[in-house]
PDB file of C-alpha atoms and ligand atoms in Angstrom:
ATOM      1  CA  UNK M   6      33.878 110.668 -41.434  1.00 91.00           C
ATOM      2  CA  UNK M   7      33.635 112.797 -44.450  1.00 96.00           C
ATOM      3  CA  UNK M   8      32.611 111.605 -47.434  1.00 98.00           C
ATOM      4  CA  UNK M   9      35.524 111.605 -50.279  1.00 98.00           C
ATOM      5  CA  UNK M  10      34.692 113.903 -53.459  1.00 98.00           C
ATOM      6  CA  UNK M  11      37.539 113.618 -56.147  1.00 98.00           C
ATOM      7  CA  UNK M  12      37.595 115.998 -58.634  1.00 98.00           C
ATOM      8  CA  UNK M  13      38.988 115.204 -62.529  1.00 98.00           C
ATOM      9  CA  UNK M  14      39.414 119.163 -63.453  1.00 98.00           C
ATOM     10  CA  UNK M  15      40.467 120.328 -67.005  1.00 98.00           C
ATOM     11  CA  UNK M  16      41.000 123.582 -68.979  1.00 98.00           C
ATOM     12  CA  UNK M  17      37.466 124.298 -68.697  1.00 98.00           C
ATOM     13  CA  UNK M  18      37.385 125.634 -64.957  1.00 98.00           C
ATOM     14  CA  UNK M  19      40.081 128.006 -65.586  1.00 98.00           C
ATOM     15  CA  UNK M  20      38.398 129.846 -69.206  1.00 98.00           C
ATOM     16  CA  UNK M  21      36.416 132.117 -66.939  1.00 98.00           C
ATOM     17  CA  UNK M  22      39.404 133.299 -64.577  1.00 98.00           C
ATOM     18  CA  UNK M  23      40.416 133.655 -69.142  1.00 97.00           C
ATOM     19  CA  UNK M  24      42.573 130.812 -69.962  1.00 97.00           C
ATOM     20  CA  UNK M  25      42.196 129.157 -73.740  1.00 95.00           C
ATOM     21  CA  UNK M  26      41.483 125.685 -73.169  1.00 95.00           C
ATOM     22  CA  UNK M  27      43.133 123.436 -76.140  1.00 93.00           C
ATOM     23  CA  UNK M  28      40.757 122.307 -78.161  1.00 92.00           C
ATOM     24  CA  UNK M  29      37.074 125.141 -78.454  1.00 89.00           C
ATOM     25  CA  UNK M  30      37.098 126.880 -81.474  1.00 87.00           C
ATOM     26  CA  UNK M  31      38.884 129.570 -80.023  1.00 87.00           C
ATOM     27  CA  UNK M  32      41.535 127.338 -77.798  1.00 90.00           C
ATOM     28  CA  UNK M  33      44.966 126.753 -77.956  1.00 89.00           C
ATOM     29  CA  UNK M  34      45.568 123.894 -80.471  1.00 85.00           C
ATOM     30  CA  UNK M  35      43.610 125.859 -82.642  1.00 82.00           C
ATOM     31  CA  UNK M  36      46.666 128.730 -82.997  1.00 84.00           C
ATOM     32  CA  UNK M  37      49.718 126.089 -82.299  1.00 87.00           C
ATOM     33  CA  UNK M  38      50.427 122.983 -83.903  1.00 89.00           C
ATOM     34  CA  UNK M  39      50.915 119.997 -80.835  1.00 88.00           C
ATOM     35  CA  UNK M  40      54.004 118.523 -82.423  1.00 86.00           C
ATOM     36  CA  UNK M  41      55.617 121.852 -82.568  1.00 88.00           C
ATOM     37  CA  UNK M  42      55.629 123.041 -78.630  1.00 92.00           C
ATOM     38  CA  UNK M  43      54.342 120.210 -76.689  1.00 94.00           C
ATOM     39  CA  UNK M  44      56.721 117.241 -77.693  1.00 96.00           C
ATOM     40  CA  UNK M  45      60.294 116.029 -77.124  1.00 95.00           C
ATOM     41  CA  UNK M  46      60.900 116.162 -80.404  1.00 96.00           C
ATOM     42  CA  UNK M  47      60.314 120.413 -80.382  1.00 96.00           C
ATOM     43  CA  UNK M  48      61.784 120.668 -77.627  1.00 96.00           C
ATOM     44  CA  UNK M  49      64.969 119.365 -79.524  1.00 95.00           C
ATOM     45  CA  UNK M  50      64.010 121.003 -82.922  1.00 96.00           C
ATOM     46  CA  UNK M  51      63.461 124.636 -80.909  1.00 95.00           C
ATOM     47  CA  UNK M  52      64.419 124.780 -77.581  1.00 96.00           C
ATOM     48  CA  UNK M  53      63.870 128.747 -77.638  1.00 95.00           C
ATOM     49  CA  UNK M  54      60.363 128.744 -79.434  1.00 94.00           C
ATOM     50  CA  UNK M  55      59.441 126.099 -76.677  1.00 96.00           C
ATOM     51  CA  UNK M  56      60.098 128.247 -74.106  1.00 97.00           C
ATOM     52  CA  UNK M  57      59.042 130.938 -75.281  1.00 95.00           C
ATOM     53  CA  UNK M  58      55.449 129.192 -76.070  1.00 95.00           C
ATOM     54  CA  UNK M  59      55.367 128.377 -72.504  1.00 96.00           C
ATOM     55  CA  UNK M  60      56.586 131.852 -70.965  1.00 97.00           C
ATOM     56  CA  UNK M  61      53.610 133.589 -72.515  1.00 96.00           C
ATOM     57  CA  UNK M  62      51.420 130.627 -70.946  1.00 96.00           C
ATOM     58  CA  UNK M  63      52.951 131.282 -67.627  1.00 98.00           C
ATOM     59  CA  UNK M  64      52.719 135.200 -68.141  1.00 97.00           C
ATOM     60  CA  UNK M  65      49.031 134.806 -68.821  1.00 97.00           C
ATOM     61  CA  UNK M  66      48.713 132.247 -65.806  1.00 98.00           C
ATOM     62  CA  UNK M  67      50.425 134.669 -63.395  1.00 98.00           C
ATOM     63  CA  UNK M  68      47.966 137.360 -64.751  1.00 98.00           C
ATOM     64  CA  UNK M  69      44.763 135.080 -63.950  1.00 98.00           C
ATOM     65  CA  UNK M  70      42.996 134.925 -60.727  1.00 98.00           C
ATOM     66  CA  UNK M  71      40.921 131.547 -59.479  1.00 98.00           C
ATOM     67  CA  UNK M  72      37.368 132.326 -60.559  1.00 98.00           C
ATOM     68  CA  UNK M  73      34.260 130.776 -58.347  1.00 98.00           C
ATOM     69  CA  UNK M  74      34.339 127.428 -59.413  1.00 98.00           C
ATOM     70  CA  UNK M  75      38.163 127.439 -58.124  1.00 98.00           C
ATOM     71  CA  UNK M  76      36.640 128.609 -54.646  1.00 98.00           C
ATOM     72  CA  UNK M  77      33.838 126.737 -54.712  1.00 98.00           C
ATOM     73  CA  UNK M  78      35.540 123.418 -54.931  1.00 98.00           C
ATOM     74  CA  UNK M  79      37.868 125.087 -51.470  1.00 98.00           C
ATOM     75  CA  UNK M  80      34.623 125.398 -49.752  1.00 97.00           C
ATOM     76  CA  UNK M  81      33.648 122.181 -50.388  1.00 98.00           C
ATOM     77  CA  UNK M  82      36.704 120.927 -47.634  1.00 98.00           C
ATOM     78  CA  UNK M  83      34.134 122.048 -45.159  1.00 97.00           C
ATOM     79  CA  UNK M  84      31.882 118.883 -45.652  1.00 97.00           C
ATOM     80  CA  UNK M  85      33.942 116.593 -47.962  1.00 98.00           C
ATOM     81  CA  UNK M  86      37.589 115.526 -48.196  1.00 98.00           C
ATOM     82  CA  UNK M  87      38.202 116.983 -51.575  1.00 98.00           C
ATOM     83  CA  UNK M  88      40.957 115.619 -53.860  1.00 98.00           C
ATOM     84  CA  UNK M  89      41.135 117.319 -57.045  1.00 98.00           C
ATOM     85  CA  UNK M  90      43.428 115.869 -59.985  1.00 98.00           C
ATOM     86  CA  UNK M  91      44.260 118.240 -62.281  1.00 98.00           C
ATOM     87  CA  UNK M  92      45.385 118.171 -65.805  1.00 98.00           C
ATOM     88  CA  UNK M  93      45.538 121.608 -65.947  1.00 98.00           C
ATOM     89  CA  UNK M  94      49.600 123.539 -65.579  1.00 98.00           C
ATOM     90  CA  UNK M  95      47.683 126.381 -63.973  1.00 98.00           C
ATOM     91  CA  UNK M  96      47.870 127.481 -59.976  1.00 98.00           C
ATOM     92  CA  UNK M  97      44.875 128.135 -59.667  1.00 98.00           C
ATOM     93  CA  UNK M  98      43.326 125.479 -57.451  1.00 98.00           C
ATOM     94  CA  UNK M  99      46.607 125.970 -55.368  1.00 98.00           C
ATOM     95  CA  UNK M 100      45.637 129.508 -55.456  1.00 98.00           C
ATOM     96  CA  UNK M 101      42.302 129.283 -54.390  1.00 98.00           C
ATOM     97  CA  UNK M 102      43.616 127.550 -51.581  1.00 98.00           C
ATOM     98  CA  UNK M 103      42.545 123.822 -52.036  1.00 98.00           C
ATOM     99  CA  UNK M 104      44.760 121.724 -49.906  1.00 98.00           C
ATOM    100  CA  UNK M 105      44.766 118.358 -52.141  1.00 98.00           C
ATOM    101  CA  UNK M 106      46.248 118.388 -55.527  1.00 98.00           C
ATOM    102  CA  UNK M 107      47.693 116.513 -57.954  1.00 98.00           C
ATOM    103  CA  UNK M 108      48.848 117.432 -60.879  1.00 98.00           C
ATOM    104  CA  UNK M 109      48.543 114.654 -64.085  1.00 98.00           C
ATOM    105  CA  UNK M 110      50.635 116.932 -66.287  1.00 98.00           C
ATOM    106  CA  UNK M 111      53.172 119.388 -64.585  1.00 98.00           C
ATOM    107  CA  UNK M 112      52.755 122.423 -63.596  1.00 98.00           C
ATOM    108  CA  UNK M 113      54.171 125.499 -65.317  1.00 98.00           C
ATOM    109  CA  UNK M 114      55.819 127.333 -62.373  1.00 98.00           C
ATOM    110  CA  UNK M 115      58.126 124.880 -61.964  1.00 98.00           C
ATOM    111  CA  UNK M 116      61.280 123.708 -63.941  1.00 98.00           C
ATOM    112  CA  UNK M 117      62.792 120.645 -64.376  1.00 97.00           C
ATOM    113  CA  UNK M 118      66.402 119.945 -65.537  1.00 97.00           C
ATOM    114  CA  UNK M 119      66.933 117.780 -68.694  1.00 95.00           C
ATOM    115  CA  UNK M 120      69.288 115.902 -66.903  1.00 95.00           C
ATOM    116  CA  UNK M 121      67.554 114.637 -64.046  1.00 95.00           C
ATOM    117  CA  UNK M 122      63.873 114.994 -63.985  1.00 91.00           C
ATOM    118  CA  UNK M 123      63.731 114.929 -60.717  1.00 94.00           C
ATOM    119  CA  UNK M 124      65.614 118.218 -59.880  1.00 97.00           C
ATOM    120  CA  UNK M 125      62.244 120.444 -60.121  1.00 97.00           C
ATOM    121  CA  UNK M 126      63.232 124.251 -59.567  1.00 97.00           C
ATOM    122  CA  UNK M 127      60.388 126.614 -58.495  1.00 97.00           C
ATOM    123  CA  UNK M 128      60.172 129.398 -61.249  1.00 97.00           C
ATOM    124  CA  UNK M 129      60.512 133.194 -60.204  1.00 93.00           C
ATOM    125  CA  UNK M 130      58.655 135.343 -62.418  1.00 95.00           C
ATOM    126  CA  UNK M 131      57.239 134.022 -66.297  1.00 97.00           C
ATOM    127  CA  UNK M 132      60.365 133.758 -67.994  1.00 97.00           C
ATOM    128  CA  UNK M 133      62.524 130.922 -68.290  1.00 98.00           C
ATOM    129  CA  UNK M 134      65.835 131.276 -70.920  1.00 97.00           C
ATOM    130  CA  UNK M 135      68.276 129.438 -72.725  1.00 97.00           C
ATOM    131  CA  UNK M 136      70.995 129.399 -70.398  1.00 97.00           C
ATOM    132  CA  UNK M 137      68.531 128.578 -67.247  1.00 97.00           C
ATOM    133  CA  UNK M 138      70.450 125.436 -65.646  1.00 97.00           C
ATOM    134  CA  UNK M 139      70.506 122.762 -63.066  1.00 97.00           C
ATOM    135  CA  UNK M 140      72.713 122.323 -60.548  1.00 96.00           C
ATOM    136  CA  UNK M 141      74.693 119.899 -63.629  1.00 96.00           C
ATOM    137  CA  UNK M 142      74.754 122.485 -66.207  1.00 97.00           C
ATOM    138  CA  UNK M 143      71.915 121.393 -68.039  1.00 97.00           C
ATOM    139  CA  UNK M 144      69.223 123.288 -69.503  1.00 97.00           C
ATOM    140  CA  UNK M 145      66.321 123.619 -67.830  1.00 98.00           C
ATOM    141  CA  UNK M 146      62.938 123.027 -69.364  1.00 98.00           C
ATOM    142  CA  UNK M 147      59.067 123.161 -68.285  1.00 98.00           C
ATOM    143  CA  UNK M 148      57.495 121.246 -65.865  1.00 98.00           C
ATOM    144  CA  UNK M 149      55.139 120.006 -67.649  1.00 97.00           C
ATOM    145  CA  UNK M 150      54.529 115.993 -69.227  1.00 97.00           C
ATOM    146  CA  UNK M 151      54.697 116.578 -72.936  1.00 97.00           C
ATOM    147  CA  UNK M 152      52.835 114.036 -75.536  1.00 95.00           C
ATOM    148  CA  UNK M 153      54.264 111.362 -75.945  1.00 95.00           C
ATOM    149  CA  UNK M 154      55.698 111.054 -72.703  1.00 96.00           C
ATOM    150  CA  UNK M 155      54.957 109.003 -69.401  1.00 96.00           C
ATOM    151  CA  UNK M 156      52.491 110.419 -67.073  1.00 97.00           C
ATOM    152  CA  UNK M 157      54.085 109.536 -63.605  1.00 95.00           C
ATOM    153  CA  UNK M 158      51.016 111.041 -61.185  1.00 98.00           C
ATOM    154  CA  UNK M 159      48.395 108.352 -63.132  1.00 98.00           C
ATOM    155  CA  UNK M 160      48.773 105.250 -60.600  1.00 98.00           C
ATOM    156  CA  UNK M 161      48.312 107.669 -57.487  1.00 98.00           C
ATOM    157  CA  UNK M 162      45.332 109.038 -59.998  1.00 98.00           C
ATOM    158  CA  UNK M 163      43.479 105.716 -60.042  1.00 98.00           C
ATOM    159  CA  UNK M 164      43.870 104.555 -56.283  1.00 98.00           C
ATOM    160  CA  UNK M 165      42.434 108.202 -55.865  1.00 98.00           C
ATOM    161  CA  UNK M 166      39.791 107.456 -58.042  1.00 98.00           C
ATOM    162  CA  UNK M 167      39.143 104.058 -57.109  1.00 98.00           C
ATOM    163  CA  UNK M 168      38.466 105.304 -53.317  1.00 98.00           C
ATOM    164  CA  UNK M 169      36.271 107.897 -54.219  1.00 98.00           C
ATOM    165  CA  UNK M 170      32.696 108.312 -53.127  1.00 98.00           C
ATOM    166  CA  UNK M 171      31.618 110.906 -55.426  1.00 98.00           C
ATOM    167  CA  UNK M 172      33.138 111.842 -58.418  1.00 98.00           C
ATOM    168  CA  UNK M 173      33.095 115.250 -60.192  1.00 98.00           C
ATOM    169  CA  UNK M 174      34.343 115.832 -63.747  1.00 98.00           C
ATOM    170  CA  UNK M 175      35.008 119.120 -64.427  1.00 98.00           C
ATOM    171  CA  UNK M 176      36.036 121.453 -67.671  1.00 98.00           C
ATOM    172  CA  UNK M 177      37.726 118.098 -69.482  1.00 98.00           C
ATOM    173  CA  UNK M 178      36.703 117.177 -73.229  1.00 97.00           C
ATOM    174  CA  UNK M 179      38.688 113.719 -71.994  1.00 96.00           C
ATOM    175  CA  UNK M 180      39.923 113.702 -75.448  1.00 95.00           C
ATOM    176  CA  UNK M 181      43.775 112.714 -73.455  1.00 95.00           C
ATOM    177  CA  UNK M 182      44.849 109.397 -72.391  1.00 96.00           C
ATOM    178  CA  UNK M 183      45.448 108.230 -69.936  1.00 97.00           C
ATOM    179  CA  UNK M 184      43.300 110.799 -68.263  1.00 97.00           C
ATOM    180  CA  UNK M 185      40.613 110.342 -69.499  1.00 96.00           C
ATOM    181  CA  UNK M 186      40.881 106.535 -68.926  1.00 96.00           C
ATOM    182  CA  UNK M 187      40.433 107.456 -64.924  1.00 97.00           C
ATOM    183  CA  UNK M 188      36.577 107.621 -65.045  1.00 96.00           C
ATOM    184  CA  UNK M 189      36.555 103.663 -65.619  1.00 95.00           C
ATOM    185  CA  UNK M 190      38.335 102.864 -62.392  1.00 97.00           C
ATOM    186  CA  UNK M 191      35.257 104.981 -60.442  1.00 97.00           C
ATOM    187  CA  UNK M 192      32.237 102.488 -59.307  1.00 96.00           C
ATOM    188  CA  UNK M 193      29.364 102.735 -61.155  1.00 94.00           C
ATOM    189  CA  UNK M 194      27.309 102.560 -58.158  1.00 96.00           C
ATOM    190  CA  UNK M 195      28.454 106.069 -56.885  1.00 97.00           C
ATOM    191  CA  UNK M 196      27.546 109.088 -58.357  1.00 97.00           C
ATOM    192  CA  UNK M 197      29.430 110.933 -61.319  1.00 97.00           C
ATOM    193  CA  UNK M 198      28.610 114.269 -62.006  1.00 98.00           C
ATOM    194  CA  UNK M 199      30.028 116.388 -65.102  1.00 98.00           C
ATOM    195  CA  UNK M 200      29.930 120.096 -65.382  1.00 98.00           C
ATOM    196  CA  UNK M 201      30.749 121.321 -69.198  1.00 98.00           C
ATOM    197  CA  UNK M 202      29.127 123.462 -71.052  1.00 98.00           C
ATOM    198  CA  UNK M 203      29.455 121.113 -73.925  1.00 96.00           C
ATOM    199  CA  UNK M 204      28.471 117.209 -74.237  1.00 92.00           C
ATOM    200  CA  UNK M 205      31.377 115.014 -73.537  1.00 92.00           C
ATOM    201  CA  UNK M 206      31.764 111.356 -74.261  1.00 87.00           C
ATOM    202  CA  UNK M 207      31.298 109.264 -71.326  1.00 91.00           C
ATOM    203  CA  UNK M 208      30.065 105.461 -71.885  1.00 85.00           C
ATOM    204  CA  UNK M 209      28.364 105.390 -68.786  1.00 86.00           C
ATOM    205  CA  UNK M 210      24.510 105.186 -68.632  1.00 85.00           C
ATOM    206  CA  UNK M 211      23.732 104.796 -64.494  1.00 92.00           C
ATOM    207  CA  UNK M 212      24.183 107.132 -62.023  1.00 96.00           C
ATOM    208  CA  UNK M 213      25.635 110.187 -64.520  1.00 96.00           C
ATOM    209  CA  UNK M 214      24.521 113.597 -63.631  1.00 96.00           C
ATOM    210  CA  UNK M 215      25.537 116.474 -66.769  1.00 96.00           C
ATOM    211  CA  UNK M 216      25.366 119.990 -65.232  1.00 97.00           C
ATOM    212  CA  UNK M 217      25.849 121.732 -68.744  1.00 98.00           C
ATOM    213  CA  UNK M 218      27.020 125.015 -67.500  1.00 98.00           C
ATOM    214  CA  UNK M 219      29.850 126.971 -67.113  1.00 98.00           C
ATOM    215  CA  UNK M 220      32.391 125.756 -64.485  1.00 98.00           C
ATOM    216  CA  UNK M 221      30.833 128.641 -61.923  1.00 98.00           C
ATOM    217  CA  UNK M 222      27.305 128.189 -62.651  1.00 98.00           C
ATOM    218  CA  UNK M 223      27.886 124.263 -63.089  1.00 98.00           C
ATOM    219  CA  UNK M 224      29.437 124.331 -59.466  1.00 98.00           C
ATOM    220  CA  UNK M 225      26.608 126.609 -58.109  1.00 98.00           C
ATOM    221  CA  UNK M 226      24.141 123.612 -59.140  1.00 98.00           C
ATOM    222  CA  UNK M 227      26.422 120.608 -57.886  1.00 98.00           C
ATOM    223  CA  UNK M 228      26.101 122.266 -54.490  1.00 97.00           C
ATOM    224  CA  UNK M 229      22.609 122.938 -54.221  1.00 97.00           C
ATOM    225  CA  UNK M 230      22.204 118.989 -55.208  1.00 97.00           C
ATOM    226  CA  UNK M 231      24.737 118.208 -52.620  1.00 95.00           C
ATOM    227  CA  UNK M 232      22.811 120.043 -50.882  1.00 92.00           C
ATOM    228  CA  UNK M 233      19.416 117.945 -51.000  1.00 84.00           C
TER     229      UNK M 233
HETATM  230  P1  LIG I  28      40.194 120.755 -73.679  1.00 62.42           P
HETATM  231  O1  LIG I  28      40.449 122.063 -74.317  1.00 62.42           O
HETATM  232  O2  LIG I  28      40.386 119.541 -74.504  1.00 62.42           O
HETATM  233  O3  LIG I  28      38.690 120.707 -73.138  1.00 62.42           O
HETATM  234  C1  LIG I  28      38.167 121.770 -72.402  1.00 62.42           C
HETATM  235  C2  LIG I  28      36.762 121.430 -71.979  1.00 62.42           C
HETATM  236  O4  LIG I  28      36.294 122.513 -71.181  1.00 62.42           O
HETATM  237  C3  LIG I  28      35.790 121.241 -73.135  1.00 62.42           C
HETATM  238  O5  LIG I  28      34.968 120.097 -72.911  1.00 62.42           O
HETATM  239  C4  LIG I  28      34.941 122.524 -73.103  1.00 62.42           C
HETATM  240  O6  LIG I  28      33.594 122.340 -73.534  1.00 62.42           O
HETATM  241  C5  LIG I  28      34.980 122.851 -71.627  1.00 62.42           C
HETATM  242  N1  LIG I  28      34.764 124.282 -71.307  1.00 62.42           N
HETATM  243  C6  LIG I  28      35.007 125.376 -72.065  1.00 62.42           C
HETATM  244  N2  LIG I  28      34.706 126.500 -71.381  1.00 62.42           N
HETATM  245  C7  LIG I  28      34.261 126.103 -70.162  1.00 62.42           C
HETATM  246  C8  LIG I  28      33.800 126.791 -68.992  1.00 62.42           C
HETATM  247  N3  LIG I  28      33.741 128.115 -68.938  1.00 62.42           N
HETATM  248  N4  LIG I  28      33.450 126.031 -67.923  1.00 62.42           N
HETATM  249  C9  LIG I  28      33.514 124.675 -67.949  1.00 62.42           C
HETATM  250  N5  LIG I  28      33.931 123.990 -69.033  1.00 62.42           N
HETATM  251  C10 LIG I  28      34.304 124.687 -70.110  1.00 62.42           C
HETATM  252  O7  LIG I  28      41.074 120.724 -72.333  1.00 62.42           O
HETATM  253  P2  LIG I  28      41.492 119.476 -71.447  1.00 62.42           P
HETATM  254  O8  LIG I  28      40.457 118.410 -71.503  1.00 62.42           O
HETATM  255  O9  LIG I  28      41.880 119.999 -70.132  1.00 62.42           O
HETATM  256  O10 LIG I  28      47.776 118.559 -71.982  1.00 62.42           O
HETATM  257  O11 LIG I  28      42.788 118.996 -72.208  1.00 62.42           O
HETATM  258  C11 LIG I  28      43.499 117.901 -71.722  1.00 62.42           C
HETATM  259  C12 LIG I  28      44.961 118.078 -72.027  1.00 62.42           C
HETATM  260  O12 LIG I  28      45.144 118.339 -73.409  1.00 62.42           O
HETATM  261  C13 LIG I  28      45.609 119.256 -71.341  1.00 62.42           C
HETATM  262  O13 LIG I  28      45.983 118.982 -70.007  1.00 62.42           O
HETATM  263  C14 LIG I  28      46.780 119.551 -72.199  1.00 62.42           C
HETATM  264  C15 LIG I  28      46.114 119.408 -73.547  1.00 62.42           C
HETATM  265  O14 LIG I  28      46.910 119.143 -74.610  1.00 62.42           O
HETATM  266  C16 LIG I  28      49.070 118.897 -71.941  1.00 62.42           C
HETATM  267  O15 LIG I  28      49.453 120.032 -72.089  1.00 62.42           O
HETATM  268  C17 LIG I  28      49.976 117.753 -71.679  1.00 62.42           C
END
C-alpha cells in the first residue's frame, strides 16, 4: 500500500507560475486593506468593488500556468497517495492534474448564491457582475470563505491530516486560523517537511525538515530525500 503524503499548500507554490501571495512585501494585503474586499461586511458596503477585486484575481489566475512544484506534487501519485489541502482560490493543482484536493477557502472559479450557499455555479470566463443570479434571483458572489466566516472543509482537513504518514507544508506563512491549527493534529513521530523560502513559525522541535527554497527548487530537494 502506498504510503499517504498530505500536502498543506499556500500562496507560496503559486508566486512562481506569478501570483502575489498576501502577506511578502510585495503581496496582496500589502495594496488592499482585508476588511475592505475579503469580509461580509464589504461585501455589503461594495458589492461592485468586491467583485471587481476578485475578477482581476480570477483574470490573473486564468492567465497563470501550474509551475514545477504544481507538477511535481502530480508526479508524486506515482509512489504516494497524495492529498493536497489547499488554501489557495487558484486551479492550479487541479490544473496540473492532481487528483485529490480540497480546498480550505473556496475557489475563485466558482460562484455561490447569497441565498443558498450551497448553489455553487461554475464561472465562465473572469468576470462576474452585479446582476449575476441564482436560480432565486439572488446575487451571486465568490466562492471563496471570507474572514470572519466558517471554514466548512476544516473537519475533513484534520481526519486528512490525522491519517497522514508524511506531511508536507508548502508556500503557507500559517499566519490563518484555523489552517494553520492543522499541523497539531499530524503525529509527531512522522515526518514534517516545510518548503518556504522564508522561516515560518512551527512549535515543533522532532522530526521537522525546512527546505528553504522556492516551491520548485524546495520540491526538487523533498524528492531526492524521498528518494533516499
Ligand atoms: P501568505 O502570503 O500569508 O504566505 C505566503 C508564504 O509563501 C510565505 O511564507 C512566503 O515566504 C512563502 N513564499 C513566497 N514566495 C514563495 C515561493 N516562490 N515558493 C514557496 N514559498 C514562497 O499566504 P498564505 O499562507 O497562503 O485567505 O495565506 C493564507 C490565507 O490568507 C489565504 O488563503 C488567504 C489569505 O488572506 C483567504 O483569502 C480567505
Amino acid at each position: 500500500m502506498k504510503q499517504k503524503l498530505v500536502v498543506l499548500s499556500g500562496a507560496g507554490i503559486s508566486a512562481e507560475s506569478g501570483l502575489k501571495t498576501f502577506r511578502d512585501s510585495d503581496g496582496l494585503w500589502e495594496g488592499y486593506r482585508v476588511e475592505d474586499v475579503a469580509t461580509l461586511a464589504a461585501w455589503y458596503a461594495d458589492m461592485k468593488m468586491v467583485l471587481d477585486f476578485y475578477n482581476m484575481r480570477r483574470k490573473n489566475v486564468l492567465e497563470a500556468e501550474p509551475n514545477q512544484a504544481h507538477l511535481l506534487l502530480k508526479e508524486l501519485e506515482e509512489r504516494y497517495e497524495v492529498k493536497i489541502i489547499t488554501q489557495n482560490v487558484d486551479n492550479l493543482h487541479e490544473r496540473a492534474r492532481s487528483t485529490n484536493i480540497l480546498h480550505l477557502h473556496g475557489i475563485i472559479t466558482q460562484a455561490k448564491s447569497t441565498f443558498d450557499d450551497k448553489l455553487i455555479y461554475s464561472i465562465d470566463g473572469w468576470e462576474m457582475k452585479m446582476g449575476d443570479r441564482c436560480e432565486y434571483g439572488s446575487q451571486l458572489r465568490p466562492n471563496i470563505v471570507w474572514f470572519g466566516e466558517a471554514v466548512p472543509n476544516i473537519e475533513p482537513a484534520i481526519k486528512i491530516v490525522e491519517e497522514a504518514d508524511i506531511l508536507l507544508v508548502i508556500g503557507t506563512s500559517l499566519q490563518v486560523y484555523p489552517a494553520a491549527g492543522l499541523i497539531k493534529y499530524f503525529s509527531n513521530q512522522k515526518p514534517l517537511y516545510v518548503i518556504d523560502p522564508k522561516q515560518i513559525p512551527i512549535s515543533r522541535t522532532k522530526n521537522i525538515y525546512f527546505l528553504a527554497a522556492k516551491a520548485s527548487e524546495g520540491m526538487q530537494q523533498l524528492i531526492k530525500i524521498l528518494d533516499n
